[in-house]
């Protein structure tokens, strides 16, 4: 096993004292200009209290205007002496934000061949009448590093429309980092009810196919769409113990769709709650032997979430999509980039009346692939 570590060159970091009552944008701008080379990588903010408005403004300014990674922590948590678990958690987060990783999932041989992992989630805000959707995609062959985009669309709309331009950008990003075109796309989608399954298959799967055609008319990778669902009441256990990690249960599958339950994480208390996966469309794992590879791949991707030291309940890309939706919620009060103009130039674009609903949340170019 190769031992990796984070090299911290700033042994004496500069400390600035300020008040949250002052304009946060001006304060962060002034701090970012105080480094010798003007290349501030990380800003650790110790906050006096849990204030969502202050936290959101710090993230917005750093994410959109300055291109600086930030790590916020409450004052009450850093006071009171040495706290190993807190420091470990902060170190894992900082390591990830600076481009590091803590685990490399051992992917099955067949799906690993130029497979791009794509995940999406939709968050419905209460602050404004909009919904925020996030799409993330892998930018390496090991499914460790991901990039993503956030879009806003009308309130309570669960289906992500006009995402073909985002898929085109994702494919170009994947090729830029790997110098290979993905032969397979594995699309994980969270938060879809039974009544919306067919709509997702028609709209979002169609957008992925169109996005591939926007890159190259003859480009058509194999695509598999998997729906992940956490809200259910199914539990599985042995007579005197929890099921082993990686247990797959298929007996209670959907009557018309290939589906399975996966127990990927360790339950510290009680019974582990599995995640319910439905294979809505499959071109990659069509044979019975390949289905085992789907189960293995889904399980192993649960070990790729770098801010924890154990497996999580779902593939890490779904957690990335959920967290990116949360970031998008913090940006709803700032101007949005008009991606829909690029869609209007494509022959497969939808009418302009629907394109007005698609806008990219802006992000600084330094953080575009983080």
Short mmCIF file of N, CA and C in Angstrom, two decimals, residues 112-213:
data_model
loop_
_atom_site.label_atom_id
_atom_site.label_comp_id
_atom_site.label_asym_id
_atom_site.label_seq_id
_atom_site.Cartn_x
_atom_site.Cartn_y
_atom_site.Cartn_z
N UNK A 112 -14.49 -0.68 -15.93
CA UNK A 112 -13.49 0.35 -15.73
C UNK A 112 -13.00 0.92 -17.05
N UNK A 113 -13.16 0.20 -18.15
CA UNK A 113 -12.63 0.63 -19.43
C UNK A 113 -13.37 1.88 -19.89
N UNK A 114 -12.74 3.02 -19.69
CA UNK A 114 -13.26 4.33 -20.10
C UNK A 114 -14.74 4.48 -19.77
N UNK A 115 -15.06 4.32 -18.51
CA UNK A 115 -16.42 4.53 -18.02
C UNK A 115 -16.49 5.87 -17.30
N UNK A 116 -17.44 6.69 -17.67
CA UNK A 116 -17.66 7.96 -16.99
C UNK A 116 -18.87 7.83 -16.06
N UNK A 117 -18.67 8.14 -14.80
CA UNK A 117 -19.74 8.11 -13.80
C UNK A 117 -20.40 9.48 -13.76
N UNK A 118 -21.70 9.52 -13.93
CA UNK A 118 -22.47 10.77 -13.86
C UNK A 118 -23.54 10.60 -12.80
N UNK A 119 -23.73 11.63 -11.98
CA UNK A 119 -24.79 11.61 -10.96
C UNK A 119 -25.50 12.95 -10.94
N UNK A 120 -26.76 12.92 -10.54
CA UNK A 120 -27.55 14.15 -10.51
C UNK A 120 -28.51 14.12 -9.33
N UNK A 121 -28.81 15.31 -8.83
CA UNK A 121 -29.76 15.46 -7.73
C UNK A 121 -30.43 16.81 -7.88
N UNK A 122 -31.64 16.94 -7.34
CA UNK A 122 -32.40 18.18 -7.40
C UNK A 122 -32.77 18.59 -5.99
N UNK A 123 -32.54 19.86 -5.67
CA UNK A 123 -32.85 20.42 -4.35
C UNK A 123 -33.88 21.51 -4.53
N UNK A 124 -34.94 21.46 -3.75
CA UNK A 124 -36.01 22.45 -3.83
C UNK A 124 -35.84 23.45 -2.70
N UNK A 125 -35.62 24.71 -3.06
CA UNK A 125 -35.34 25.73 -2.06
C UNK A 125 -36.63 26.26 -1.46
N UNK A 126 -36.51 26.79 -0.25
CA UNK A 126 -37.62 27.48 0.40
C UNK A 126 -37.43 28.99 0.36
N UNK A 127 -36.20 29.44 0.02
CA UNK A 127 -35.92 30.87 0.00
C UNK A 127 -36.50 31.56 -1.22
N UNK A 128 -36.63 30.84 -2.32
CA UNK A 128 -37.14 31.43 -3.55
C UNK A 128 -37.87 30.35 -4.33
N UNK A 129 -38.67 30.78 -5.28
CA UNK A 129 -39.47 29.83 -6.04
C UNK A 129 -38.67 29.22 -7.19
N UNK A 130 -37.62 28.54 -6.84
CA UNK A 130 -36.82 27.85 -7.83
C UNK A 130 -36.36 26.52 -7.25
N UNK A 131 -35.94 25.65 -8.12
CA UNK A 131 -35.27 24.42 -7.72
C UNK A 131 -33.85 24.46 -8.24
N UNK A 132 -32.97 23.76 -7.56
CA UNK A 132 -31.56 23.74 -7.93
C UNK A 132 -31.18 22.30 -8.25
N UNK A 133 -30.65 22.08 -9.42
CA UNK A 133 -30.21 20.75 -9.84
C UNK A 133 -28.70 20.75 -10.01
N UNK A 134 -28.08 19.66 -9.65
CA UNK A 134 -26.63 19.52 -9.80
C UNK A 134 -26.32 18.25 -10.57
N UNK A 135 -25.34 18.35 -11.44
CA UNK A 135 -24.86 17.21 -12.22
C UNK A 135 -23.35 17.12 -12.02
N UNK A 136 -22.86 15.98 -11.58
CA UNK A 136 -21.42 15.77 -11.40
C UNK A 136 -20.99 14.60 -12.28
N UNK A 137 -19.70 14.61 -12.66
CA UNK A 137 -19.18 13.56 -13.52
C UNK A 137 -17.73 13.29 -13.17
N UNK A 138 -17.30 12.07 -13.36
CA UNK A 138 -15.92 11.71 -13.08
C UNK A 138 -15.01 12.27 -14.16
N UNK A 139 -13.78 12.63 -13.76
CA UNK A 139 -12.81 13.17 -14.71
C UNK A 139 -11.52 12.36 -14.68
N UNK A 140 -11.61 11.13 -14.19
CA UNK A 140 -10.49 10.20 -14.28
C UNK A 140 -11.04 8.79 -14.45
N UNK A 141 -10.16 7.85 -14.73
CA UNK A 141 -10.58 6.48 -15.01
C UNK A 141 -10.86 5.69 -13.75
N UNK A 142 -10.43 6.19 -12.59
CA UNK A 142 -10.63 5.49 -11.32
C UNK A 142 -11.86 5.97 -10.57
N UNK A 143 -12.60 6.94 -11.12
CA UNK A 143 -13.79 7.50 -10.47
C UNK A 143 -13.47 8.05 -9.09
N UNK A 144 -12.34 8.75 -8.99
CA UNK A 144 -11.95 9.41 -7.75
C UNK A 144 -12.24 10.90 -7.78
N UNK A 145 -11.97 11.51 -8.90
CA UNK A 145 -12.10 12.96 -9.01
C UNK A 145 -13.33 13.30 -9.86
N UNK A 146 -14.05 14.30 -9.38
CA UNK A 146 -15.29 14.69 -10.03
C UNK A 146 -15.33 16.19 -10.25
N UNK A 147 -15.99 16.58 -11.30
CA UNK A 147 -16.34 17.97 -11.56
C UNK A 147 -17.86 18.05 -11.66
N UNK A 148 -18.40 19.26 -11.66
CA UNK A 148 -19.85 19.37 -11.69
C UNK A 148 -20.34 20.73 -12.09
N UNK A 149 -21.64 20.80 -12.36
CA UNK A 149 -22.33 22.04 -12.68
C UNK A 149 -23.64 22.08 -11.91
N UNK A 150 -24.08 23.30 -11.61
CA UNK A 150 -25.34 23.51 -10.92
C UNK A 150 -26.23 24.37 -11.81
N UNK A 151 -27.48 23.98 -11.95
CA UNK A 151 -28.42 24.74 -12.75
C UNK A 151 -29.65 25.05 -11.91
N UNK A 152 -30.30 26.15 -12.24
CA UNK A 152 -31.56 26.49 -11.59
C UNK A 152 -32.69 26.33 -12.60
N UNK A 153 -33.85 25.91 -12.10
CA UNK A 153 -35.01 25.80 -12.95
C UNK A 153 -36.25 25.99 -12.09
N UNK A 154 -37.46 25.99 -12.66
CA UNK A 154 -38.65 26.41 -11.91
C UNK A 154 -38.90 25.60 -10.65
N UNK A 155 -39.70 26.19 -9.79
CA UNK A 155 -39.99 25.62 -8.48
C UNK A 155 -40.62 24.24 -8.59
N UNK A 156 -40.13 23.32 -7.72
CA UNK A 156 -40.69 21.97 -7.57
C UNK A 156 -40.65 21.15 -8.86
N UNK A 157 -39.75 21.47 -9.73
CA UNK A 157 -39.59 20.67 -10.94
C UNK A 157 -38.49 19.65 -10.69
N UNK A 158 -38.84 18.39 -10.70
CA UNK A 158 -37.88 17.34 -10.38
C UNK A 158 -37.07 16.89 -11.58
N UNK A 159 -37.65 16.97 -12.76
CA UNK A 159 -36.98 16.51 -13.98
C UNK A 159 -36.00 17.58 -14.45
N UNK A 160 -34.78 17.17 -14.77
CA UNK A 160 -33.76 18.09 -15.27
C UNK A 160 -33.87 18.15 -16.78
N UNK A 161 -34.36 19.26 -17.29
CA UNK A 161 -34.53 19.42 -18.72
C UNK A 161 -33.32 20.14 -19.33
N UNK A 162 -33.14 19.97 -20.63
CA UNK A 162 -32.10 20.67 -21.38
C UNK A 162 -30.71 20.47 -20.80
N UNK A 163 -30.43 19.26 -20.34
CA UNK A 163 -29.11 19.00 -19.77
C UNK A 163 -28.12 18.48 -20.81
N UNK A 164 -28.51 18.52 -22.09
CA UNK A 164 -27.61 18.01 -23.12
C UNK A 164 -26.33 18.84 -23.23
N UNK A 165 -26.42 20.16 -23.03
CA UNK A 165 -25.22 21.00 -23.09
C UNK A 165 -24.28 20.69 -21.93
N UNK A 166 -24.85 20.36 -20.77
CA UNK A 166 -24.00 20.00 -19.63
C UNK A 166 -23.30 18.67 -19.90
N UNK A 167 -24.00 17.72 -20.48
CA UNK A 167 -23.37 16.44 -20.83
C UNK A 167 -22.26 16.66 -21.85
N UNK A 168 -22.48 17.55 -22.79
CA UNK A 168 -21.42 17.85 -23.76
C UNK A 168 -20.20 18.40 -23.05
N UNK A 169 -20.42 19.33 -22.12
CA UNK A 169 -19.29 19.87 -21.36
C UNK A 169 -18.63 18.79 -20.52
N UNK A 170 -19.42 17.89 -19.93
CA UNK A 170 -18.86 16.81 -19.12
C UNK A 170 -17.99 15.89 -19.96
N UNK A 171 -18.44 15.56 -21.15
CA UNK A 171 -17.65 14.69 -22.02
C UNK A 171 -16.34 15.34 -22.43
N UNK A 172 -16.40 16.63 -22.72
CA UNK A 172 -15.17 17.34 -23.07
C UNK A 172 -14.22 17.41 -21.88
N UNK A 173 -14.78 17.61 -20.70
CA UNK A 173 -13.95 17.65 -19.49
C UNK A 173 -13.31 16.29 -19.23
N UNK A 174 -14.08 15.23 -19.41
CA UNK A 174 -13.53 13.88 -19.22
C UNK A 174 -12.39 13.62 -20.20
N UNK A 175 -12.58 14.01 -21.45
CA UNK A 175 -11.54 13.79 -22.45
C UNK A 175 -10.31 14.65 -22.17
N UNK A 176 -10.53 15.87 -21.71
CA UNK A 176 -9.41 16.76 -21.41
C UNK A 176 -8.50 16.19 -20.33
N UNK A 177 -9.08 15.49 -19.35
CA UNK A 177 -8.30 14.96 -18.24
C UNK A 177 -7.76 13.56 -18.52
N UNK A 178 -8.45 12.77 -19.31
CA UNK A 178 -8.04 11.38 -19.53
C UNK A 178 -7.49 11.12 -20.92
N UNK A 179 -7.75 12.03 -21.86
CA UNK A 179 -7.39 11.85 -23.27
C UNK A 179 -8.07 10.64 -23.87
N UNK A 180 -9.21 10.28 -23.34
CA UNK A 180 -9.99 9.17 -23.86
C UNK A 180 -11.46 9.55 -23.89
N UNK A 181 -12.19 8.98 -24.84
CA UNK A 181 -13.63 9.14 -24.86
C UNK A 181 -14.26 8.00 -24.05
N UNK A 182 -15.25 8.31 -23.24
CA UNK A 182 -15.89 7.23 -22.47
C UNK A 182 -16.70 6.32 -23.39
N UNK A 183 -16.46 5.04 -23.29
CA UNK A 183 -17.25 4.08 -24.05
C UNK A 183 -18.54 3.72 -23.33
N UNK A 184 -18.60 4.04 -22.04
CA UNK A 184 -19.78 3.74 -21.23
C UNK A 184 -20.06 4.92 -20.31
N UNK A 185 -21.33 5.18 -20.09
CA UNK A 185 -21.77 6.21 -19.14
C UNK A 185 -22.71 5.54 -18.15
N UNK A 186 -22.36 5.61 -16.87
CA UNK A 186 -23.20 5.08 -15.80
C UNK A 186 -23.81 6.26 -15.06
N UNK A 187 -25.11 6.44 -15.20
CA UNK A 187 -25.82 7.61 -14.69
C UNK A 187 -26.62 7.23 -13.46
N UNK A 188 -26.20 7.75 -12.29
CA UNK A 188 -26.94 7.57 -11.04
C UNK A 188 -27.82 8.79 -10.81
N UNK A 189 -29.08 8.55 -10.52
CA UNK A 189 -30.04 9.65 -10.32
C UNK A 189 -30.73 9.47 -8.98
N UNK A 190 -30.76 10.52 -8.19
CA UNK A 190 -31.36 10.48 -6.86
C UNK A 190 -32.67 11.25 -6.86
N UNK A 191 -33.58 10.85 -5.97
CA UNK A 191 -34.78 11.63 -5.70
C UNK A 191 -35.88 11.54 -6.74
N UNK A 192 -36.12 10.36 -7.30
CA UNK A 192 -37.15 10.20 -8.32
C UNK A 192 -38.22 9.25 -7.81
N UNK A 193 -39.47 9.65 -7.89
CA UNK A 193 -40.58 8.81 -7.45
C UNK A 193 -41.01 7.88 -8.58
N UNK A 194 -41.87 6.91 -8.25
CA UNK A 194 -42.33 5.95 -9.25
C UNK A 194 -43.07 6.64 -10.40
N UNK A 195 -43.84 7.66 -10.08
CA UNK A 195 -44.61 8.35 -11.12
C UNK A 195 -43.73 9.13 -12.09
N UNK A 196 -42.48 9.37 -11.73
CA UNK A 196 -41.59 10.17 -12.57
C UNK A 196 -40.56 9.33 -13.32
N UNK A 197 -40.57 8.01 -13.12
CA UNK A 197 -39.54 7.17 -13.71
C UNK A 197 -39.54 7.25 -15.24
N UNK A 198 -40.70 7.11 -15.84
CA UNK A 198 -40.77 7.12 -17.30
C UNK A 198 -40.40 8.49 -17.85
N UNK A 199 -40.76 9.54 -17.13
CA UNK A 199 -40.41 10.90 -17.58
C UNK A 199 -38.90 11.11 -17.53
N UNK A 200 -38.27 10.61 -16.47
CA UNK A 200 -36.81 10.71 -16.37
C UNK A 200 -36.15 9.95 -17.51
N UNK A 201 -36.69 8.78 -17.80
CA UNK A 201 -36.11 7.98 -18.88
C UNK A 201 -36.22 8.70 -20.22
N UNK A 202 -37.34 9.34 -20.47
CA UNK A 202 -37.53 10.02 -21.73
C UNK A 202 -36.71 11.31 -21.82
N UNK A 203 -36.75 12.12 -20.77
CA UNK A 203 -36.15 13.45 -20.83
C UNK A 203 -34.65 13.40 -20.58
N UNK A 204 -34.24 12.84 -19.45
CA UNK A 204 -32.83 12.90 -19.07
C UNK A 204 -31.98 11.92 -19.86
N UNK A 205 -32.48 10.72 -20.10
CA UNK A 205 -31.73 9.80 -20.95
C UNK A 205 -31.61 10.36 -22.36
N UNK A 206 -32.68 10.95 -22.85
CA UNK A 206 -32.62 11.58 -24.17
C UNK A 206 -31.62 12.71 -24.22
N UNK A 207 -31.52 13.48 -23.11
CA UNK A 207 -30.55 14.58 -23.06
C UNK A 207 -29.12 14.06 -23.08
N UNK A 208 -28.88 12.93 -22.40
CA UNK A 208 -27.53 12.35 -22.42
C UNK A 208 -27.17 11.91 -23.83
N UNK A 209 -28.10 11.30 -24.53
CA UNK A 209 -27.84 10.86 -25.90
C UNK A 209 -27.59 12.06 -26.80
N UNK A 210 -28.39 13.12 -26.66
CA UNK A 210 -28.18 14.31 -27.47
C UNK A 210 -26.86 14.99 -27.14
N UNK A 211 -26.49 14.99 -25.84
CA UNK A 211 -25.22 15.58 -25.46
C UNK A 211 -24.04 14.87 -26.10
N UNK A 212 -24.13 13.55 -26.22
CA UNK A 212 -23.07 12.81 -26.90
C UNK A 212 -23.01 13.20 -28.37
N UNK A 213 -24.18 13.38 -28.99
CA UNK A 213 -24.21 13.76 -30.40
C UNK A 213 -23.68 15.17 -30.62
#
